Coordinates of C-alpha atoms and ligand atoms in Angstrom, one line a residue:
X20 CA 0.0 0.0 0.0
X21 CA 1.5 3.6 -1.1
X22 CA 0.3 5.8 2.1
X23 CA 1.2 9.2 2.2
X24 CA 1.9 10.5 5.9
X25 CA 1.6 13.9 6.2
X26 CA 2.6 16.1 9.9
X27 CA 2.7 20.1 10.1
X28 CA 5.8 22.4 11.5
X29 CA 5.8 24.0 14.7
X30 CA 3.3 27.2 15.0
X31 CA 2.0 29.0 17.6
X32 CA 5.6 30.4 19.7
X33 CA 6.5 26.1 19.5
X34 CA 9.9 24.7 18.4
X35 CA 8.8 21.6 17.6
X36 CA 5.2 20.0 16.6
X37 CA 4.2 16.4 17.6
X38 CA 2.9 15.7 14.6
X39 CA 6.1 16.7 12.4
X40 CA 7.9 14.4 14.9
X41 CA 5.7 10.8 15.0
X42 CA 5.9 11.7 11.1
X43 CA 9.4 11.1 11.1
X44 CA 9.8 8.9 13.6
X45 CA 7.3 6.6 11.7
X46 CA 8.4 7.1 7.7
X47 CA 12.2 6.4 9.6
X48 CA 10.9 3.1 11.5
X49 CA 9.1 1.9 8.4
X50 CA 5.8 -0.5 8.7
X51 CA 5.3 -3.7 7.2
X52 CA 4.1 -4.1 3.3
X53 CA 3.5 -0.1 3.5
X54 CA 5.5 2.4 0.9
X55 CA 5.5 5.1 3.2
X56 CA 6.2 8.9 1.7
X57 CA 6.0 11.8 4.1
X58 CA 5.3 15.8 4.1
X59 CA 5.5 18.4 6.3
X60 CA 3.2 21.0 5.5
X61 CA 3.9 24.5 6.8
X62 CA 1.1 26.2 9.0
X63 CA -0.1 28.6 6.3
X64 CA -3.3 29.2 5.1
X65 CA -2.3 29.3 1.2
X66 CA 1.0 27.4 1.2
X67 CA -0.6 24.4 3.5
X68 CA -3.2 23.1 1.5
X69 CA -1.0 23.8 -1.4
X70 CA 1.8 21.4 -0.1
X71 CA -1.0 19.0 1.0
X72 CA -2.0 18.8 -3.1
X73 CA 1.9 18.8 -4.1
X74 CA 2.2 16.1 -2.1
X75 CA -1.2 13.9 -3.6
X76 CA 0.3 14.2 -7.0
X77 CA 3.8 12.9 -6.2
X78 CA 2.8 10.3 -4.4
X79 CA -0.1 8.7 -6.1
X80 CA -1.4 7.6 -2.8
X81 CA -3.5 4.5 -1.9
X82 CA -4.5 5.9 1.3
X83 CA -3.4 9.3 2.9
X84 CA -3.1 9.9 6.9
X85 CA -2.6 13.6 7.7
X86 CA -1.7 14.6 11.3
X87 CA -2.0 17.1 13.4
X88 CA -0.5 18.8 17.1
X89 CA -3.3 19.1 19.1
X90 CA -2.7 21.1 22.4
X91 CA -4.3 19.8 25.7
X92 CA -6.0 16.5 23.8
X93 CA -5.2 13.2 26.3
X94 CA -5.6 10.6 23.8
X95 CA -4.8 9.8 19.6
X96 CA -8.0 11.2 18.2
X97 CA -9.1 9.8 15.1
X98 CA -11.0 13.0 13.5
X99 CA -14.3 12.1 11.2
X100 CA -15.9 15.1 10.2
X101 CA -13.8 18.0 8.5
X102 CA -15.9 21.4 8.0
X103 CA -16.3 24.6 5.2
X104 CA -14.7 27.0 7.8
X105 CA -11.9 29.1 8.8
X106 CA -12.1 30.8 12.2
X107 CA -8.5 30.9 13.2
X108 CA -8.0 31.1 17.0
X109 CA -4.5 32.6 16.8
X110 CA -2.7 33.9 13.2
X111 CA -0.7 30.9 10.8
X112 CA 2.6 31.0 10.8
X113 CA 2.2 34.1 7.9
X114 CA 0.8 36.3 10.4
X115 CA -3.1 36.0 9.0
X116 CA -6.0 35.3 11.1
X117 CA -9.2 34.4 9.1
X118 CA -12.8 34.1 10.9
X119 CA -15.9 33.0 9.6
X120 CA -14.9 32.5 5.8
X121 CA -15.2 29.3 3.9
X122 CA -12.9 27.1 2.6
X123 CA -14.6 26.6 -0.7
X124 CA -16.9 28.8 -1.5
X125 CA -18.9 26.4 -3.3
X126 CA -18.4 23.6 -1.6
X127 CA -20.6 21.1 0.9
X128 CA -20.3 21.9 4.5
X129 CA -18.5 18.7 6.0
X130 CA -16.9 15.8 5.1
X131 CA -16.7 12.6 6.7
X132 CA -13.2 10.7 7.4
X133 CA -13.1 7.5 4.8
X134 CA -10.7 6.1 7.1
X135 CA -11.9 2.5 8.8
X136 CA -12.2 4.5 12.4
X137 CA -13.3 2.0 14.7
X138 CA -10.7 -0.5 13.3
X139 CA -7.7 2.2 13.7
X140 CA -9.0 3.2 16.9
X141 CA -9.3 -0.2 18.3
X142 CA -5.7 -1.1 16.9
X143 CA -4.0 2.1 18.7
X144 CA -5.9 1.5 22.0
X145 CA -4.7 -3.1 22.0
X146 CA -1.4 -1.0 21.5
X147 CA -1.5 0.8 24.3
X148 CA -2.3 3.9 23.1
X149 CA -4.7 6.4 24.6
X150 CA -7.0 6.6 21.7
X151 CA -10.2 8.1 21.0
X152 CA -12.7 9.3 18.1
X153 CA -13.9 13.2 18.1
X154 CA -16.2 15.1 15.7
X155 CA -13.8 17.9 15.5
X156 CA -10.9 18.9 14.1
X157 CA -11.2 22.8 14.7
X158 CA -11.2 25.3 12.1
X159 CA -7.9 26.0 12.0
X160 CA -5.0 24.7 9.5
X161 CA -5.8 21.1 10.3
X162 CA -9.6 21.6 9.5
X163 CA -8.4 23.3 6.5
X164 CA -5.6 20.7 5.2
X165 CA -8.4 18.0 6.2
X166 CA -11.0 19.7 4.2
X167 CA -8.8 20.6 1.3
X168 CA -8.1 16.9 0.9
X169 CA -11.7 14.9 1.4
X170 CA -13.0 17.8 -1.5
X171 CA -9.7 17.3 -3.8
X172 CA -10.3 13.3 -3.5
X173 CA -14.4 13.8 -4.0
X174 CA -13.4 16.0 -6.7
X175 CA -11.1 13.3 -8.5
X176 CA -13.7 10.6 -8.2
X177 CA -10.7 8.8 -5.9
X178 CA -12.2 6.3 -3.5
X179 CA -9.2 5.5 -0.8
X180 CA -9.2 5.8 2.7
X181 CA -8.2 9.3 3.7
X182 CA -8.4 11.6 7.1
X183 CA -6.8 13.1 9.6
X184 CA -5.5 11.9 12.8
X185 CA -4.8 14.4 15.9
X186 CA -2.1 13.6 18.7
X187 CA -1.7 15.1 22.3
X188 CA 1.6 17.1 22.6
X189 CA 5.2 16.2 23.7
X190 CA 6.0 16.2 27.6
X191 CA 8.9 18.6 26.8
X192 CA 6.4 20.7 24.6
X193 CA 4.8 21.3 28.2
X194 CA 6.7 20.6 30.8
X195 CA 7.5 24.4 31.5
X196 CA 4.1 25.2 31.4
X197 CA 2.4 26.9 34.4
X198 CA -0.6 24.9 34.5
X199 CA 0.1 21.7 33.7
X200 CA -1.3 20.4 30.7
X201 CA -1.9 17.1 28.6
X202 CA 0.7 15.4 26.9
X203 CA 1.8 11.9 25.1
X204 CA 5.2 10.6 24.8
X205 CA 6.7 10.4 21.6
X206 CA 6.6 6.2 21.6
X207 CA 3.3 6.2 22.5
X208 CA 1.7 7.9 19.9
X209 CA 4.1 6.2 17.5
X210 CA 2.9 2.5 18.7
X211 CA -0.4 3.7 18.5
X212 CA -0.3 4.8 15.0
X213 CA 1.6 2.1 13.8
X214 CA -0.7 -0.2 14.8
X215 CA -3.6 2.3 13.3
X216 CA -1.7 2.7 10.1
X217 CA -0.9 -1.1 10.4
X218 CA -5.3 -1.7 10.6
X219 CA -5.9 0.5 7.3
X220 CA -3.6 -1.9 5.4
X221 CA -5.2 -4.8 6.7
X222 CA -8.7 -3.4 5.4
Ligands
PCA6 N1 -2.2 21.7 14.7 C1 -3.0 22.9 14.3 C2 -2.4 23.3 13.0 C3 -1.1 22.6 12.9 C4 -1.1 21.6 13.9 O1 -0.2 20.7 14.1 C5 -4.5 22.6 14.3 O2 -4.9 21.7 15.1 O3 -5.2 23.2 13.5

């Protein structure tokens, strides 16, 4: 199975993002009878989504996983809805803050996940994952990239399993924080996507 793996680079005052990290960590570690390729998209309303469709076209995916940094999550969410909006919390890494404007103008208003959810969520947790499902992704830049994707695959007519997958953040992405906050280590969230990346190819 091609599978292309995509994380995002640090935003929001971070030196490092989670998600650009397990990336790595997984495309370096390799799975079984999967041709990983990985991206790293910046945090950037127009270059984002961009890199997200560079990306599609070089690697003539079978399947496509994108993740995400989520900040004070406890668990691997497996995301299934992605929504038309933009209403940026805090500006992308270009300095821009958009609120209340569509993704595509003309398109629908959500899209499901296509990935096998239950099976992915069930593999991460006999892992020993934290894992969980959630109905949303936000509607910031991992909304968006999610978005951008379900309507570029609906738009080709290309039936693979696709979604997004948010994980907690780092201890040491935290661990100076006043209030203490959620975090996953690094090997966790990597066995538990490895075995939900493992559960797609089995599908
Ligand atoms: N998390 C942000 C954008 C990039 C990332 O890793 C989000 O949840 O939208």
């Amino acid at each position: 199975m091609n599978l292309l793996l995509t994380g995002f680079e640090p935003f929001g005052g971070q030196t490092i993002n989670s998600s650009e990290q397990a990336a790595r960590a997984l495309s370096g570690a390799g799975l079984p009878d999967i041709n990983m390729r990985i991206a790293i998209l910046p945090v950037d309303r127009e270059r984002g989504p961009a890199a997200l469709l560079c990306a599609l076209d070089a690697a003539l995916p079978d399947a496509v996983v994108c993740l995400g940094e989520a900040a004070r999550r406890t668990a691997i969410s497996i995301e299934r809805v992605a929504i038309n909006l933009l209403d940026f919390r805090i500006p992308d890494n270009a300095g821009r803050q958009y609120v209340d404007e569509p993704i595509a103008p003309d398109g629908p208003a959500a899209y499901f996940t296509t990935l096998p959810a239950r099976a992915m969520l069930d593999a991460a947790r006999a892992a020993g994952a934290p894992a969980a499902r959630s109905l949303s992704a936000g509607a910031f830049l991992c909304n968006q990239v999610f978005y951008t994707l379900m309507h570029e695959l609906s738009r080709r007519g290309a039936r693979i399993p696709a979604g997004f997958i948010h994980i907690p953040q780092l201890p040491e992405q935290v661990a100076g924080a006043e209030a203490a906050t959620a975090s996953m280590a690094l090997d966790t969230a990597v066995r538990g996507l490895a075995a939900a990346l493992s559960a797609l190819r089995a599908e």
